[in-house]
CSV table of C-alpha atoms and ligand atoms in Angstrom, one decimal:
chain,number,residue,atom,x,y,z
D,1,MET,CA,0.0,0.0,0.0
D,2,ALA,CA,1.3,3.5,-0.8
D,3,LYS,CA,2.3,5.6,2.1
D,4,PRO,CA,-0.2,8.5,2.9
D,5,ALA,CA,0.9,12.1,2.3
D,6,PRO,CA,3.2,13.2,5.1
D,7,VAL,CA,1.5,15.2,7.9
D,8,HIS,CA,4.7,16.3,9.7
D,9,THR,CA,4.0,19.9,8.9
D,10,ILE,CA,1.1,19.9,11.3
D,11,MET,CA,3.1,18.2,14.1
D,12,ASP,CA,6.0,20.7,14.1
D,13,GLN,CA,4.9,22.9,17.0
D,14,PHE,CA,6.4,20.8,19.7
D,15,GLU,CA,10.1,20.5,20.7
D,16,VAL,CA,11.7,17.1,20.3
D,17,SER,CA,14.8,15.9,22.2
D,18,GLU,CA,16.4,12.5,21.9
D,19,GLN,CA,13.4,11.4,19.8
D,20,GLN,CA,11.0,12.3,22.7
D,21,ILE,CA,8.3,14.8,22.2
D,22,LEU,CA,8.4,17.5,24.9
D,23,VAL,CA,5.4,19.4,26.2
D,24,GLY,CA,6.6,22.4,28.2
D,25,GLY,CA,10.0,20.9,28.2
D,26,LYS,CA,9.0,17.5,29.7
D,27,ASN,CA,8.8,14.2,28.0
D,28,LEU,CA,5.8,11.9,28.2
D,29,ASP,CA,7.2,9.6,30.9
D,30,LEU,CA,7.8,12.6,33.1
D,31,ILE,CA,4.4,14.0,32.5
D,32,SER,CA,2.8,10.6,33.2
D,33,ALA,CA,4.7,10.4,36.5
D,34,ILE,CA,3.7,14.0,37.5
D,35,LEU,CA,0.1,13.2,36.9
D,36,ASP,CA,0.4,9.6,38.1
D,37,LYS,CA,-1.7,8.7,35.1
D,38,PRO,CA,-1.0,6.4,32.2
D,39,VAL,CA,-3.1,8.4,29.7
D,40,PHE,CA,-3.6,12.1,29.5
D,41,TYR,CA,-4.0,15.4,27.6
D,42,ALA,CA,-1.0,17.8,27.8
D,43,TYR,CA,-1.2,21.4,26.7
D,44,ASP,CA,1.9,23.5,26.0
D,45,GLN,CA,1.4,27.1,27.1
D,46,ALA,CA,4.2,28.3,24.9
D,47,ILE,CA,2.3,27.2,21.8
D,48,VAL,CA,-0.9,28.9,22.9
D,49,LYS,CA,1.1,32.1,23.4
D,50,LYS,CA,2.6,31.6,20.0
D,51,GLN,CA,-0.8,31.4,18.4
D,52,ILE,CA,-2.0,34.5,20.2
D,53,ALA,CA,1.1,36.3,19.1
D,54,LEU,CA,0.5,35.2,15.5
D,55,PHE,CA,-3.0,36.7,15.8
D,56,HIS,CA,-1.7,40.1,17.0
D,57,GLN,CA,1.1,40.1,14.5
D,58,HIS,CA,-1.4,40.0,11.6
D,59,MET,CA,-4.7,41.5,12.8
D,60,PRO,CA,-5.3,45.2,13.1
D,61,SER,CA,-4.2,46.3,16.6
D,62,THR,CA,-7.6,47.8,17.5
D,63,ILE,CA,-9.4,44.4,17.1
D,64,LYS,CA,-9.7,42.6,20.4
D,65,LEU,CA,-9.2,38.9,20.8
D,66,HIS,CA,-11.6,36.9,22.9
D,67,TYR,CA,-11.2,33.2,23.8
D,68,ALA,CA,-14.2,30.9,23.3
D,69,ILE,CA,-14.0,28.8,26.4
D,70,LYS,CA,-16.0,25.9,24.9
D,71,ALA,CA,-12.9,24.9,22.9
D,72,ASN,CA,-11.0,24.0,26.0
D,73,PRO,CA,-12.4,24.9,29.4
D,74,TYR,CA,-9.5,23.2,31.4
D,75,PRO,CA,-9.4,25.6,34.4
D,76,ALA,CA,-5.6,26.1,34.5
D,77,LEU,CA,-5.7,27.0,30.8
D,78,VAL,CA,-8.6,29.4,31.2
D,79,GLN,CA,-6.9,31.0,34.1
D,80,ALA,CA,-3.7,31.5,32.1
D,81,MET,CA,-5.7,32.9,29.2
D,82,ARG,CA,-7.0,35.6,31.6
D,83,ASP,CA,-3.8,37.5,31.0
D,84,TRP,CA,-3.3,36.7,27.4
D,85,VAL,CA,-6.6,37.6,25.8
D,86,ALA,CA,-9.0,40.6,26.1
D,87,GLY,CA,-12.1,38.7,27.0
D,88,PHE,CA,-14.0,35.4,27.1
D,89,ASP,CA,-17.0,34.0,25.3
D,90,VAL,CA,-19.0,31.6,27.4
D,91,ALA,CA,-21.8,29.2,26.5
D,92,SER,CA,-23.2,28.1,29.8
D,93,GLN,CA,-23.5,29.2,33.4
D,94,LYS,CA,-20.6,26.9,34.3
D,95,GLU,CA,-18.3,28.4,31.8
D,96,MET,CA,-19.5,31.8,33.0
D,97,LEU,CA,-18.5,31.0,36.5
D,98,LEU,CA,-15.1,29.8,35.4
D,99,ALA,CA,-14.6,33.0,33.3
D,100,ILE,CA,-15.6,35.3,36.2
D,101,GLN,CA,-13.4,33.5,38.7
D,102,THR,CA,-10.3,34.0,36.6
D,103,GLY,CA,-10.7,37.7,37.4
D,104,MET,CA,-11.5,38.7,33.8
D,105,PRO,CA,-13.5,41.9,34.0
D,106,VAL,CA,-17.2,41.1,33.5
D,107,GLU,CA,-17.5,43.7,30.8
D,108,ASP,CA,-15.2,41.5,28.7
D,109,ILE,CA,-17.3,38.4,29.1
D,110,SER,CA,-20.1,37.5,26.8
D,111,PHE,CA,-22.6,34.7,27.0
D,112,ALA,CA,-23.9,33.2,23.7
D,113,GLY,CA,-26.1,30.1,23.2
D,114,PRO,CA,-29.3,29.4,21.3
D,115,SER,CA,-31.4,28.0,24.2
D,116,LYS,CA,-30.6,29.9,27.3
D,117,GLN,CA,-32.7,28.9,30.3
D,118,GLU,CA,-34.2,31.6,32.6
D,119,SER,CA,-31.8,30.6,35.3
D,120,GLU,CA,-28.9,31.2,33.0
D,121,ILE,CA,-30.3,34.6,31.9
D,122,LYS,CA,-30.7,35.5,35.5
D,123,ALA,CA,-27.2,34.4,36.4
D,124,ALA,CA,-25.7,36.5,33.5
D,125,ILE,CA,-27.7,39.6,34.5
D,126,CYS,CA,-26.7,39.2,38.1
D,127,ALA,CA,-23.0,38.8,37.1
D,128,GLY,CA,-23.1,41.7,34.7
D,129,VAL,CA,-21.9,39.8,31.7
D,130,THR,CA,-23.1,40.6,28.2
D,131,LEU,CA,-26.0,38.5,27.0
D,132,HIS,CA,-25.7,37.6,23.3
D,133,VAL,CA,-29.5,37.5,22.9
D,134,GLU,CA,-30.6,34.9,20.4
D,135,SER,CA,-34.3,35.3,20.1
D,136,GLU,CA,-37.1,37.8,20.6
D,137,LEU,CA,-38.5,35.8,23.6
D,138,GLU,CA,-35.0,35.7,25.1
D,139,LEU,CA,-35.0,39.5,25.0
D,140,SER,CA,-38.3,39.8,26.7
D,141,ARG,CA,-37.3,37.3,29.3
D,142,ALA,CA,-34.0,39.2,29.9
D,143,ILE,CA,-35.9,42.4,30.3
D,144,SER,CA,-38.5,41.1,32.7
D,145,ILE,CA,-35.9,39.2,34.8
D,146,GLY,CA,-33.9,42.4,34.8
D,147,GLN,CA,-36.9,44.4,36.0
D,148,ASN,CA,-37.6,42.0,38.8
D,149,LEU,CA,-34.0,42.2,39.9
D,150,GLY,CA,-33.7,45.9,39.4
D,151,ILE,CA,-30.7,45.4,37.2
D,152,LYS,CA,-30.7,46.3,33.5
D,153,PRO,CA,-29.5,43.3,31.3
D,154,ILE,CA,-26.5,44.1,29.2
D,155,VAL,CA,-27.6,43.1,25.7
D,156,ALA,CA,-25.9,42.5,22.4
D,157,PHE,CA,-28.0,40.8,19.6
D,158,ARG,CA,-26.6,37.7,18.0
D,159,VAL,CA,-27.5,38.1,14.3
D,160,ASN,CA,-28.2,35.2,11.9
D,161,PRO,CA,-26.7,36.9,8.8
D,162,ALA,CA,-28.3,36.4,5.5
D,163,PHE,CA,-24.9,35.7,3.9
D,164,GLU,CA,-23.5,32.2,4.1
D,165,LEU,CA,-19.9,31.2,4.4
D,166,LYS,CA,-18.5,30.3,1.0
D,167,ALA,CA,-16.5,27.2,1.9
D,168,SER,CA,-16.6,24.0,3.9
D,169,GLY,CA,-16.1,24.1,7.6
D,170,MET,CA,-18.9,24.7,10.1
D,171,LYS,CA,-21.5,27.2,8.7
D,172,MET,CA,-23.3,29.0,11.4
D,173,GLY,CA,-25.1,31.7,9.5
D,174,GLY,CA,-27.3,32.1,6.4
D,175,GLY,CA,-30.6,30.4,5.7
D,176,PRO,CA,-32.7,29.2,8.6
D,177,LYS,CA,-30.6,28.6,11.8
D,178,GLN,CA,-31.2,28.1,15.5
D,179,PHE,CA,-28.5,30.7,16.2
D,180,GLY,CA,-29.4,34.4,16.6
D,181,ILE,CA,-32.1,36.5,15.2
D,182,ASP,CA,-32.5,36.7,11.4
D,183,GLU,CA,-30.8,39.9,10.1
D,184,GLU,CA,-34.0,41.1,8.3
D,185,ARG,CA,-36.1,40.6,11.4
D,186,LEU,CA,-33.6,42.4,13.5
D,187,LEU,CA,-33.5,45.3,11.1
D,188,GLU,CA,-37.3,45.7,11.6
D,189,LEU,CA,-37.0,45.4,15.4
D,190,LEU,CA,-34.1,47.7,16.1
D,191,PRO,CA,-35.7,51.1,15.4
D,192,ALA,CA,-38.7,50.4,17.7
D,193,LEU,CA,-37.1,48.8,20.8
D,194,ASP,CA,-37.4,50.3,24.2
D,195,TYR,CA,-33.7,50.8,25.0
D,196,THR,CA,-34.4,52.2,28.4
D,197,THR,CA,-35.1,48.6,29.6
D,198,MET,CA,-31.6,47.4,28.9
D,199,SER,CA,-28.0,48.4,28.7
D,200,PHE,CA,-27.5,48.0,25.0
D,201,ARG,CA,-24.0,47.1,23.7
D,202,GLY,CA,-24.2,46.0,20.1
D,203,PHE,CA,-24.1,42.9,17.9
D,204,HIS,CA,-22.5,39.5,17.6
D,205,ILE,CA,-22.2,38.3,14.0
D,206,TYR,CA,-20.9,34.7,14.0
D,207,TRP,CA,-20.8,33.0,10.6
D,208,GLY,CA,-18.9,29.8,11.1
D,209,SER,CA,-16.0,27.8,12.5
D,210,GLN,CA,-13.0,25.8,11.4
D,211,ASN,CA,-12.3,27.6,8.2
D,212,LEU,CA,-9.0,27.2,6.3
D,213,LYS,CA,-9.9,29.3,3.3
D,214,VAL,CA,-8.5,32.8,3.2
D,215,GLU,CA,-11.0,34.0,0.5
D,216,ALA,CA,-14.0,32.6,2.4
D,217,ILE,CA,-12.9,34.4,5.6
D,218,GLN,CA,-12.3,37.7,3.7
D,219,ASP,CA,-15.7,37.4,2.1
D,220,ALA,CA,-17.3,36.7,5.5
D,221,HIS,CA,-15.5,39.8,6.9
D,222,ASN,CA,-16.7,42.0,4.0
D,223,ASN,CA,-20.2,40.8,4.5
D,224,THR,CA,-20.0,41.2,8.3
D,225,PHE,CA,-18.8,44.9,8.0
D,226,ALA,CA,-21.5,45.7,5.5
D,227,LEU,CA,-24.1,44.1,7.8
D,228,ALA,CA,-22.8,45.8,10.9
D,229,GLN,CA,-23.0,49.1,9.2
D,230,LYS,CA,-26.7,48.4,8.3
D,231,LEU,CA,-27.4,47.4,11.8
D,232,ILE,CA,-25.8,50.6,13.2
D,233,ASP,CA,-27.8,52.7,10.8
D,234,ALA,CA,-31.0,51.0,12.0
D,235,THR,CA,-30.2,51.5,15.7
D,236,PRO,CA,-31.3,54.7,17.3
D,237,VAL,CA,-28.9,54.5,20.3
D,238,GLU,CA,-25.1,54.2,20.4
D,239,VAL,CA,-23.7,50.9,19.3
D,240,LYS,CA,-20.6,50.2,21.4
D,241,THR,CA,-19.4,46.8,20.3
D,242,VAL,CA,-19.5,44.5,17.3
D,243,ASN,CA,-18.2,41.0,17.6
D,244,ILE,CA,-17.3,40.1,14.0
D,245,GLY,CA,-17.1,36.3,14.6
D,246,GLY,CA,-14.2,34.0,14.5
D,247,GLY,CA,-13.9,30.9,12.5
D,248,PHE,CA,-10.1,30.7,12.0
D,249,GLY,CA,-9.4,27.0,11.4
D,250,ILE,CA,-6.4,24.8,12.1
D,251,PRO,CA,-5.1,22.0,9.8
D,252,TYR,CA,-6.1,18.5,11.1
D,253,PHE,CA,-5.7,16.3,8.1
D,254,ALA,CA,-3.0,15.3,5.6
D,255,GLY,CA,-2.9,17.9,2.8
D,256,GLU,CA,-4.4,20.7,4.9
D,257,GLU,CA,-2.3,23.9,5.3
D,258,ARG,CA,-2.2,26.4,8.1
D,259,LEU,CA,-4.3,29.5,7.5
D,260,ASP,CA,-2.4,32.5,6.2
D,261,LEU,CA,-3.4,35.4,8.4
D,262,THR,CA,-1.5,38.0,6.4
D,263,PRO,CA,-4.2,38.6,3.7
D,264,ILE,CA,-7.0,38.4,6.3
D,265,GLY,CA,-5.3,41.2,8.3
D,266,THR,CA,-4.8,43.3,5.2
D,267,ASN,CA,-8.4,42.9,4.2
D,268,LEU,CA,-9.6,43.9,7.8
D,269,ARG,CA,-7.4,47.0,7.6
D,270,HIS,CA,-9.0,47.9,4.4
D,271,LEU,CA,-12.5,47.4,5.9
D,272,LEU,CA,-11.6,49.6,8.9
D,273,ASP,CA,-10.7,52.4,6.4
D,274,THR,CA,-13.9,51.8,4.5
D,275,TYR,CA,-16.2,51.8,7.5
D,276,PRO,CA,-14.9,54.6,9.8
D,277,GLN,CA,-17.9,54.3,12.1
D,278,LEU,CA,-17.0,50.7,12.8
D,279,ALA,CA,-13.4,51.5,13.2
D,280,ALA,CA,-14.3,53.9,16.0
D,281,ILE,CA,-16.1,51.3,18.2
D,282,GLU,CA,-15.0,48.1,20.0
D,283,LEU,CA,-14.5,45.2,17.5
D,284,ILE,CA,-13.9,41.7,18.7
D,285,ILE,CA,-12.8,38.4,17.1
D,286,GLU,CA,-13.6,35.4,19.1
D,287,LEU,CA,-11.6,32.2,18.6
D,288,GLY,CA,-11.4,28.8,20.2
D,289,ARG,CA,-9.5,26.1,18.4
D,290,PHE,CA,-7.1,28.4,16.6
D,291,LEU,CA,-5.6,29.4,19.9
D,292,VAL,CA,-5.5,26.1,21.7
D,293,ALA,CA,-5.9,23.1,19.4
D,294,GLU,CA,-2.3,22.9,18.2
D,295,ALA,CA,-1.0,23.3,21.7
D,296,GLY,CA,-2.5,20.0,22.9
D,297,ILE,CA,-1.6,16.3,22.5
D,298,TYR,CA,-3.5,13.3,23.7
D,299,ALA,CA,-1.1,10.6,24.8
D,300,SER,CA,-2.0,7.0,25.5
D,301,LYS,CA,0.1,3.9,25.9
D,302,ILE,CA,0.2,0.9,23.6
D,303,THR,CA,-0.7,-2.0,25.9
D,304,ASP,CA,-1.2,-4.9,23.4
D,305,LYS,CA,-0.4,-5.6,19.8
D,306,LYS,CA,-2.2,-8.3,17.7
D,307,VAL,CA,-2.4,-9.3,14.1
D,308,SER,CA,-5.8,-10.1,12.7
D,309,ARG,CA,-5.8,-11.8,9.3
D,310,GLY,CA,-2.5,-10.0,8.4
D,311,HIS,CA,-3.4,-6.5,9.8
D,312,THR,CA,-1.7,-5.2,12.9
D,313,TYR,CA,-3.8,-3.6,15.7
D,314,LEU,CA,-2.3,-1.6,18.5
D,315,MET,CA,-4.4,-1.7,21.6
D,316,THR,CA,-4.2,1.3,23.8
D,317,ASN,CA,-5.4,2.5,27.2
D,318,GLY,CA,-7.0,5.5,25.5
D,319,GLY,CA,-9.9,5.9,23.1
D,320,LEU,CA,-13.0,7.6,21.8
D,321,HIS,CA,-14.4,8.1,25.3
D,322,HIS,CA,-11.6,10.6,25.9
D,323,HIS,CA,-11.2,11.9,22.3
D,324,LEU,CA,-14.4,11.8,20.3
D,325,SER,CA,-13.3,14.2,17.6
D,326,ASN,CA,-10.2,12.2,16.8
D,327,SER,CA,-12.5,9.1,16.3
D,328,GLY,CA,-14.3,11.1,13.5
D,329,ASN,CA,-17.6,11.2,15.3
D,330,PHE,CA,-17.7,14.9,16.2
D,331,GLY,CA,-19.2,16.5,13.1
D,332,GLN,CA,-17.0,14.9,10.5
D,333,VAL,CA,-18.7,13.2,7.5
D,334,ILE,CA,-15.8,10.8,6.6
D,335,ARG,CA,-13.3,9.7,9.2
D,336,LYS,CA,-9.8,10.9,8.5
D,337,ASN,CA,-6.7,10.4,10.7
D,338,TYR,CA,-5.6,13.2,12.9
D,339,PRO,CA,-1.8,13.5,12.9
D,340,VAL,CA,-0.5,10.6,15.1
D,341,ALA,CA,3.1,9.6,16.0
D,342,ILE,CA,4.9,7.5,18.5
D,343,GLY,CA,5.9,10.1,21.0
D,344,ASN,CA,9.1,8.4,22.2
D,345,LYS,CA,10.3,7.7,18.7
D,346,MET,CA,9.9,11.1,17.0
D,347,GLY,CA,11.9,11.9,13.9
D,348,ALA,CA,12.8,8.3,13.0
D,349,ASP,CA,11.6,6.8,9.7
D,350,SER,CA,8.1,5.4,9.9
D,351,SER,CA,7.5,1.7,9.3
D,352,SER,CA,6.3,0.5,5.9
D,353,GLU,CA,3.5,-1.5,7.6
D,354,ALA,CA,0.2,0.4,8.1
D,355,VAL,CA,-1.3,-0.3,11.5
D,356,THR,CA,-4.5,0.6,13.3
D,357,ALA,CA,-4.6,1.9,16.8
D,358,VAL,CA,-7.8,1.3,18.8
D,359,GLY,CA,-9.1,1.9,22.3
D,360,PRO,CA,-11.0,-0.4,24.8
D,361,LEU,CA,-14.5,0.3,23.7
D,362,CYS,CA,-16.6,-2.5,22.1
D,363,THR,CA,-17.2,-0.6,18.9
D,364,PRO,CA,-15.3,-0.3,15.7
D,365,LEU,CA,-15.8,3.5,16.0
D,366,ASP,CA,-13.2,3.5,18.8
D,367,THR,CA,-10.2,4.0,16.4
D,368,LEU,CA,-7.4,6.4,17.3
D,369,ALA,CA,-5.4,5.9,14.0
D,370,ASP,CA,-6.5,3.9,11.0
D,371,LYS,CA,-4.0,2.2,8.7
D,372,MET,CA,-1.2,4.7,9.6
D,373,HIS,CA,2.6,4.3,9.1
D,374,LEU,CA,4.0,4.8,12.6
D,375,THR,CA,7.5,4.4,13.8
D,376,ASP,CA,8.1,0.8,15.0
D,377,PRO,CA,5.1,0.8,17.4
D,378,GLN,CA,5.6,-1.5,20.3
D,379,ILE,CA,3.9,-2.3,23.6
D,380,GLY,CA,4.9,0.4,26.1
D,381,ASP,CA,5.3,3.1,23.5
D,382,TRP,CA,3.3,6.4,23.6
D,383,LEU,CA,0.7,6.8,20.9
D,384,VAL,CA,0.3,10.6,20.5
D,385,VAL,CA,-2.6,12.3,18.8
D,386,PHE,CA,-1.7,15.9,17.8
D,387,GLN,CA,-4.0,18.9,17.2
D,388,SER,CA,-5.9,17.8,20.4
D,389,GLY,CA,-6.0,20.9,22.4
D,390,ALA,CA,-9.6,21.8,21.5
D,391,TYR,CA,-12.8,19.8,21.8
D,392,GLY,CA,-11.1,17.0,23.7
D,393,PRO,CA,-12.3,15.7,27.1
D,394,THR,CA,-15.3,17.9,27.5
D,395,ALA,CA,-16.5,17.1,23.9
D,396,SER,CA,-16.2,13.3,24.6
D,397,PRO,CA,-18.5,10.7,26.2
D,398,GLN,CA,-16.2,10.0,29.1
D,399,ASP,CA,-18.7,7.8,31.0
D,400,PHE,CA,-19.4,5.5,28.0
D,401,LEU,CA,-18.5,2.0,29.2
D,402,GLY,CA,-17.3,3.2,32.6
D,403,HIS,CA,-13.6,3.5,31.9
D,404,PRO,CA,-11.6,6.1,33.9
D,405,HIS,CA,-11.9,9.7,32.9
D,406,VAL,CA,-8.8,11.3,31.3
D,407,HIS,CA,-6.5,13.8,33.1
D,408,GLU,CA,-5.1,17.0,31.8
D,409,ILE,CA,-2.0,19.1,32.5
D,410,LEU,CA,-0.9,22.6,31.3
D,411,LEU,CA,2.9,22.9,31.1
A,501,PLP,C1,-20.5,31.4,19.0
A,501,PLP,C2,-19.3,30.6,18.9
A,501,PLP,N1,-18.1,31.2,19.2
A,501,PLP,C3,-16.9,30.6,19.1
A,501,PLP,C4,-16.9,29.2,18.7
A,501,PLP,C5,-15.6,28.5,18.7
A,501,PLP,O1,-15.2,28.0,17.5
A,501,PLP,P1,-13.8,27.6,17.1
A,501,PLP,O2,-13.3,26.7,18.3
A,501,PLP,O3,-13.8,26.9,15.9
A,501,PLP,O4,-12.9,28.8,17.1
A,501,PLP,C6,-18.1,28.6,18.4
A,501,PLP,C7,-18.1,27.2,17.9
A,501,PLP,O5,-19.0,26.5,17.7
A,501,PLP,C8,-19.3,29.3,18.5
A,501,PLP,O6,-20.5,28.7,18.2
């Protein structure tokens, strides 16, 4: 069988010493001993900081960077992020609590989510975080909860834009959607709202996620600025903030390239010149995986090796219950391999034999690496899945079959 295209370009963020991958300067045996766990996620702070620096290097300096906690809510990471980003986006009361307790100013925390319960709306109003209101009923609930409390809700409208992202990736705008209020309906509502019942902030225009196409992102930004201007024109009070979305993707699969931020930044600078009213207010980009996914690995141990009708299987102590997205069951249509390597044999030539690494679950879906050319994989070696710093443990069915939960470390 032909060897698959090399994926080394998307595993190059980590340091390697004596063929051992290092996370925060430590090899996997050391990390395992520190945690006292044989399978874990490890996140490298230096790589997160590098991604943040990359953002600032290319984006206009006036655009603020917010971290979408849903991508990785590991408390030590979120705490560290407190000093590295300008704000947090939260999607639940639990994430909100985490965000507040890092010491991030509440003015820089926003709460989005299409089905907020009254208790969550109340919690957000009491905390003073900005509600990204996603329906007309949610607005009236927020206003009446605010009136009962004697606290004005801080409101920004999440808009379901009429434009759609022109590319693959996760589309979250255009057509009918559960997210936000349709742009055309909002344009009707805005002139007639009673703004004395709320503390009005602005708009949240979120069009998609995991995008690797420069032109599609530029196009989305062009559409977002045009829409934001229309919304400002229709609003009789001051618009203080526009969140212009996020969506910057990271390469997961062979053949994918890292996103080139240079033309995206250039286009945004041009838009700021074209729309001076927008340039004068607070603009935010909110990112999750772009900041953290490349900084994380998932490391499990090979504990058995067997051959079935000529094909070699590596059995590991990790699996889909810890890392659903790597198994291909978190939104992917066709399963493709994440970059995987033997973490204690980095840099050596990979074997010509294609092997399959699996976990302990009684389902063929529990596949960590399918027919991959790894480097002489043996029992006791570390099987490392890269690009694992986002949508890992908290996006996985950890209780499925009752195996132990996975542990995490930030180094
Ligand atoms: C509103 C909102 N913000 C941010 C994100 C984070 O996306 P990503 O991790 O791809 O940056 C999402 C993802 O679904 C989202 O829905």
